[in-house]
């Protein structure tokens, strides 16, 4: 089994009214990429409660965010033909579709649920392993690429632990 490419997104709000505000991934060798998303004109919903998690000011998205078409093109170039995994389940699929629909293009990679490649043995040690990795990395900011890397390392360490010996 190859190390999975993992994608993560931060959102402006939960549910269908929110929109992606940051996209990031961790590739097979741990090289990551992350960018803020400049909101589309119709993307207005903002949950101040989520701000306490991601700490990305709304006005920063306008000034520092990349455009949706730019992000979609970059993701398609870097991830074309791959199966990319997300911990976010259906909300991850929805946010990615939202981004690509707004860009007017289709994703040239497949987004799958990370649960598809986590064995029951891995699930048993997942949370404690994830907490340990978060402590080891001691990241000070919640960023999409960091979340992707944590999930990827958790998968790798639990896979290795289950298959050791």
PDB file of C-alpha atoms in Angstrom:
ATOM      1  CA  UNK A   1       0.000   0.000   0.000  1.00  0.00           C
ATOM      2  CA  UNK A   2       1.301   3.450  -0.897  1.00  0.00           C
ATOM      3  CA  UNK A   3       1.166   6.375   1.488  1.00  0.00           C
ATOM      4  CA  UNK A   4      -2.084   8.185   0.656  1.00  0.00           C
ATOM      5  CA  UNK A   5      -2.253  11.750  -0.578  1.00  0.00           C
ATOM      6  CA  UNK A   6      -4.524  13.562   1.890  1.00  0.00           C
ATOM      7  CA  UNK A   7      -6.508  16.743   1.232  1.00  0.00           C
ATOM      8  CA  UNK A   8      -8.100  18.954   3.873  1.00  0.00           C
ATOM      9  CA  UNK A   9     -10.224  22.075   3.727  1.00  0.00           C
ATOM     10  CA  UNK A  10     -11.228  24.720   6.225  1.00  0.00           C
ATOM     11  CA  UNK A  11     -14.707  26.184   5.819  1.00  0.00           C
ATOM     12  CA  UNK A  12     -16.440  29.469   6.599  1.00  0.00           C
ATOM     13  CA  UNK A  13     -19.385  27.711   8.246  1.00  0.00           C
ATOM     14  CA  UNK A  14     -20.784  24.228   8.701  1.00  0.00           C
ATOM     15  CA  UNK A  15     -23.501  22.924   6.436  1.00  0.00           C
ATOM     16  CA  UNK A  16     -24.360  23.805   2.855  1.00  0.00           C
ATOM     17  CA  UNK A  17     -24.281  27.557   3.406  1.00  0.00           C
ATOM     18  CA  UNK A  18     -20.556  27.613   4.187  1.00  0.00           C
ATOM     19  CA  UNK A  19     -17.783  27.700   1.619  1.00  0.00           C
ATOM     20  CA  UNK A  20     -14.119  26.666   1.438  1.00  0.00           C
ATOM     21  CA  UNK A  21     -11.715  29.242   2.855  1.00  0.00           C
ATOM     22  CA  UNK A  22      -8.509  27.199   2.776  1.00  0.00           C
ATOM     23  CA  UNK A  23      -7.365  24.138   0.854  1.00  0.00           C
ATOM     24  CA  UNK A  24      -4.294  22.072   1.544  1.00  0.00           C
ATOM     25  CA  UNK A  25      -2.840  18.658   0.964  1.00  0.00           C
ATOM     26  CA  UNK A  26       0.021  16.440   1.969  1.00  0.00           C
ATOM     27  CA  UNK A  27       1.521  14.455  -0.903  1.00  0.00           C
ATOM     28  CA  UNK A  28       3.026  10.979  -0.654  1.00  0.00           C
ATOM     29  CA  UNK A  29       6.436  12.157   0.528  1.00  0.00           C
ATOM     30  CA  UNK A  30       5.035  14.676   2.976  1.00  0.00           C
ATOM     31  CA  UNK A  31       5.462  17.697   0.743  1.00  0.00           C
ATOM     32  CA  UNK A  32       2.493  19.886   1.342  1.00  0.00           C
ATOM     33  CA  UNK A  33       0.687  22.809  -0.175  1.00  0.00           C
ATOM     34  CA  UNK A  34      -1.860  25.175   1.274  1.00  0.00           C
ATOM     35  CA  UNK A  35      -3.652  28.302   0.140  1.00  0.00           C
ATOM     36  CA  UNK A  36      -6.380  30.635   1.259  1.00  0.00           C
ATOM     37  CA  UNK A  37      -9.444  30.832  -0.967  1.00  0.00           C
ATOM     38  CA  UNK A  38     -10.737  34.206  -2.139  1.00  0.00           C
ATOM     39  CA  UNK A  39     -14.523  33.920  -1.723  1.00  0.00           C
ATOM     40  CA  UNK A  40     -16.777  33.999  -4.747  1.00  0.00           C
ATOM     41  CA  UNK A  41     -19.308  36.884  -4.803  1.00  0.00           C
ATOM     42  CA  UNK A  42     -22.192  34.698  -3.587  1.00  0.00           C
ATOM     43  CA  UNK A  43     -20.240  33.116  -0.764  1.00  0.00           C
ATOM     44  CA  UNK A  44     -21.352  35.103   2.263  1.00  0.00           C
ATOM     45  CA  UNK A  45     -22.015  32.751   5.204  1.00  0.00           C
ATOM     46  CA  UNK A  46     -19.537  33.181   8.067  1.00  0.00           C
ATOM     47  CA  UNK A  47     -19.571  31.396  11.409  1.00  0.00           C
ATOM     48  CA  UNK A  48     -17.636  33.293  14.062  1.00  0.00           C
ATOM     49  CA  UNK A  49     -17.526  30.077  16.099  1.00  0.00           C
ATOM     50  CA  UNK A  50     -15.386  28.366  13.454  1.00  0.00           C
ATOM     51  CA  UNK A  51     -13.054  31.347  13.416  1.00  0.00           C
ATOM     52  CA  UNK A  52     -11.851  30.220  16.859  1.00  0.00           C
ATOM     53  CA  UNK A  53     -10.630  26.986  15.204  1.00  0.00           C
ATOM     54  CA  UNK A  54      -9.020  28.234  12.001  1.00  0.00           C
ATOM     55  CA  UNK A  55      -8.272  31.850  13.058  1.00  0.00           C
ATOM     56  CA  UNK A  56      -8.359  33.108   9.485  1.00  0.00           C
ATOM     57  CA  UNK A  57      -9.848  36.612   9.381  1.00  0.00           C
ATOM     58  CA  UNK A  58     -12.507  37.049   6.746  1.00  0.00           C
ATOM     59  CA  UNK A  59     -10.858  40.131   5.208  1.00  0.00           C
ATOM     60  CA  UNK A  60      -7.580  38.211   4.836  1.00  0.00           C
ATOM     61  CA  UNK A  61      -9.310  35.902   2.361  1.00  0.00           C
ATOM     62  CA  UNK A  62      -9.977  38.872   0.067  1.00  0.00           C
ATOM     63  CA  UNK A  63      -6.459  40.240   0.256  1.00  0.00           C
ATOM     64  CA  UNK A  64      -4.362  37.059   0.448  1.00  0.00           C
ATOM     65  CA  UNK A  65      -6.613  34.377  -1.035  1.00  0.00           C
ATOM     66  CA  UNK A  66      -6.100  32.892  -4.470  1.00  0.00           C
ATOM     67  CA  UNK A  67      -8.971  32.801  -6.914  1.00  0.00           C
ATOM     68  CA  UNK A  68     -11.107  29.700  -7.204  1.00  0.00           C
ATOM     69  CA  UNK A  69     -10.104  29.042 -10.870  1.00  0.00           C
ATOM     70  CA  UNK A  70      -6.426  29.386  -9.936  1.00  0.00           C
ATOM     71  CA  UNK A  71      -6.788  26.869  -7.096  1.00  0.00           C
ATOM     72  CA  UNK A  72      -8.757  24.372  -9.191  1.00  0.00           C
ATOM     73  CA  UNK A  73      -6.148  24.538 -11.974  1.00  0.00           C
ATOM     74  CA  UNK A  74      -3.299  24.040  -9.503  1.00  0.00           C
ATOM     75  CA  UNK A  75      -4.993  21.064  -7.820  1.00  0.00           C
ATOM     76  CA  UNK A  76      -5.724  19.460 -11.188  1.00  0.00           C
ATOM     77  CA  UNK A  77      -2.107  19.890 -12.273  1.00  0.00           C
ATOM     78  CA  UNK A  78      -0.631  18.457  -9.073  1.00  0.00           C
ATOM     79  CA  UNK A  79      -3.191  15.722  -8.338  1.00  0.00           C
ATOM     80  CA  UNK A  80      -4.304  14.642 -11.802  1.00  0.00           C
ATOM     81  CA  UNK A  81      -5.181  10.963 -12.015  1.00  0.00           C
ATOM     82  CA  UNK A  82      -4.676  10.293  -8.305  1.00  0.00           C
ATOM     83  CA  UNK A  83      -7.069   9.108  -5.656  1.00  0.00           C
ATOM     84  CA  UNK A  84      -6.841  11.704  -2.908  1.00  0.00           C
ATOM     85  CA  UNK A  85      -8.244  11.043   0.559  1.00  0.00           C
ATOM     86  CA  UNK A  86     -10.103  13.262   2.996  1.00  0.00           C
ATOM     87  CA  UNK A  87     -11.142  12.778   6.611  1.00  0.00           C
ATOM     88  CA  UNK A  88     -14.150  15.024   6.074  1.00  0.00           C
ATOM     89  CA  UNK A  89     -16.447  12.494   4.419  1.00  0.00           C
ATOM     90  CA  UNK A  90     -19.411  13.978   2.586  1.00  0.00           C
ATOM     91  CA  UNK A  91     -18.619  17.553   3.663  1.00  0.00           C
ATOM     92  CA  UNK A  92     -15.178  17.271   2.057  1.00  0.00           C
ATOM     93  CA  UNK A  93     -16.772  16.076  -1.169  1.00  0.00           C
ATOM     94  CA  UNK A  94     -19.289  18.898  -1.034  1.00  0.00           C
ATOM     95  CA  UNK A  95     -16.663  21.604  -0.442  1.00  0.00           C
ATOM     96  CA  UNK A  96     -14.438  20.290  -3.229  1.00  0.00           C
ATOM     97  CA  UNK A  97     -17.387  20.124  -5.618  1.00  0.00           C
ATOM     98  CA  UNK A  98     -18.361  23.644  -4.565  1.00  0.00           C
ATOM     99  CA  UNK A  99     -14.871  24.896  -5.412  1.00  0.00           C
ATOM    100  CA  UNK A 100     -14.666  23.158  -8.792  1.00  0.00           C
ATOM    101  CA  UNK A 101     -18.216  24.125  -9.782  1.00  0.00           C
ATOM    102  CA  UNK A 102     -17.432  27.772  -9.045  1.00  0.00           C
ATOM    103  CA  UNK A 103     -14.243  27.430 -11.119  1.00  0.00           C
ATOM    104  CA  UNK A 104     -16.229  25.978 -14.021  1.00  0.00           C
ATOM    105  CA  UNK A 105     -14.053  22.865 -14.345  1.00  0.00           C
ATOM    106  CA  UNK A 106     -14.118  19.256 -13.188  1.00  0.00           C
ATOM    107  CA  UNK A 107     -11.635  17.759 -10.786  1.00  0.00           C
ATOM    108  CA  UNK A 108      -9.144  15.573 -12.595  1.00  0.00           C
ATOM    109  CA  UNK A 109      -8.588  13.452  -9.512  1.00  0.00           C
ATOM    110  CA  UNK A 110     -10.838  11.338  -7.328  1.00  0.00           C
ATOM    111  CA  UNK A 111     -11.618  12.340  -3.752  1.00  0.00           C
ATOM    112  CA  UNK A 112     -12.277   9.371  -1.480  1.00  0.00           C
ATOM    113  CA  UNK A 113     -13.012   8.988   2.202  1.00  0.00           C
ATOM    114  CA  UNK A 114      -9.923   8.111   4.230  1.00  0.00           C
ATOM    115  CA  UNK A 115     -12.084   5.595   6.107  1.00  0.00           C
ATOM    116  CA  UNK A 116     -11.961   3.426   2.955  1.00  0.00           C
ATOM    117  CA  UNK A 117      -8.313   2.577   3.615  1.00  0.00           C
ATOM    118  CA  UNK A 118      -8.301   2.393   7.410  1.00  0.00           C
ATOM    119  CA  UNK A 119      -8.552  -1.151   8.723  1.00  0.00           C
ATOM    120  CA  UNK A 120     -10.456  -2.027  11.869  1.00  0.00           C
ATOM    121  CA  UNK A 121      -7.104  -2.623  13.594  1.00  0.00           C
ATOM    122  CA  UNK A 122      -5.947   0.866  12.606  1.00  0.00           C
ATOM    123  CA  UNK A 123      -9.228   2.359  13.846  1.00  0.00           C
ATOM    124  CA  UNK A 124      -8.599   0.911  17.294  1.00  0.00           C
ATOM    125  CA  UNK A 125      -5.391   2.930  17.703  1.00  0.00           C
ATOM    126  CA  UNK A 126      -6.268   5.889  15.469  1.00  0.00           C
ATOM    127  CA  UNK A 127      -7.237   8.521  18.038  1.00  0.00           C
ATOM    128  CA  UNK A 128      -4.392   7.903  20.472  1.00  0.00           C
ATOM    129  CA  UNK A 129      -1.919   7.855  17.582  1.00  0.00           C
ATOM    130  CA  UNK A 130      -3.344  11.084  16.161  1.00  0.00           C
ATOM    131  CA  UNK A 131      -3.053  12.833  19.529  1.00  0.00           C
ATOM    132  CA  UNK A 132       0.544  11.644  19.848  1.00  0.00           C
ATOM    133  CA  UNK A 133       1.398  12.968  16.358  1.00  0.00           C
ATOM    134  CA  UNK A 134      -0.250  16.322  17.088  1.00  0.00           C
ATOM    135  CA  UNK A 135       1.893  16.627  20.222  1.00  0.00           C
ATOM    136  CA  UNK A 136       5.064  15.655  18.345  1.00  0.00           C
ATOM    137  CA  UNK A 137       4.455  18.197  15.598  1.00  0.00           C
ATOM    138  CA  UNK A 138       3.421  20.874  18.114  1.00  0.00           C
ATOM    139  CA  UNK A 139       1.834  22.986  15.416  1.00  0.00           C
ATOM    140  CA  UNK A 140       0.742  26.391  16.589  1.00  0.00           C
ATOM    141  CA  UNK A 141      -1.773  27.105  13.827  1.00  0.00           C
ATOM    142  CA  UNK A 142      -4.593  25.049  12.407  1.00  0.00           C
ATOM    143  CA  UNK A 143      -4.014  24.993   8.663  1.00  0.00           C
ATOM    144  CA  UNK A 144      -5.496  22.736   6.018  1.00  0.00           C
ATOM    145  CA  UNK A 145      -2.096  21.348   5.002  1.00  0.00           C
ATOM    146  CA  UNK A 146      -1.281  20.654   8.661  1.00  0.00           C
ATOM    147  CA  UNK A 147      -4.573  18.797   9.113  1.00  0.00           C
ATOM    148  CA  UNK A 148      -3.840  16.789   5.957  1.00  0.00           C
ATOM    149  CA  UNK A 149      -0.327  15.958   7.183  1.00  0.00           C
ATOM    150  CA  UNK A 150      -1.583  14.886  10.614  1.00  0.00           C
ATOM    151  CA  UNK A 151      -4.131  12.546   9.008  1.00  0.00           C
ATOM    152  CA  UNK A 152      -1.504  11.177   6.617  1.00  0.00           C
ATOM    153  CA  UNK A 153       1.029  10.536   9.401  1.00  0.00           C
ATOM    154  CA  UNK A 154      -1.675   8.956  11.556  1.00  0.00           C
ATOM    155  CA  UNK A 155      -2.570   6.616   8.707  1.00  0.00           C
ATOM    156  CA  UNK A 156       1.098   5.763   8.119  1.00  0.00           C
ATOM    157  CA  UNK A 157       1.944   5.138  11.767  1.00  0.00           C
ATOM    158  CA  UNK A 158      -1.184   3.065  12.444  1.00  0.00           C
ATOM    159  CA  UNK A 159      -0.575   1.085   9.231  1.00  0.00           C
ATOM    160  CA  UNK A 160       3.035   0.401  10.229  1.00  0.00           C
ATOM    161  CA  UNK A 161       2.037  -0.527  13.788  1.00  0.00           C
ATOM    162  CA  UNK A 162      -0.630  -2.972  12.610  1.00  0.00           C
ATOM    163  CA  UNK A 163       1.671  -4.559  10.015  1.00  0.00           C
ATOM    164  CA  UNK A 164       4.850  -4.656  12.129  1.00  0.00           C
ATOM    165  CA  UNK A 165       6.337  -7.964  12.999  1.00  0.00           C
TER     166      UNK A 165
END
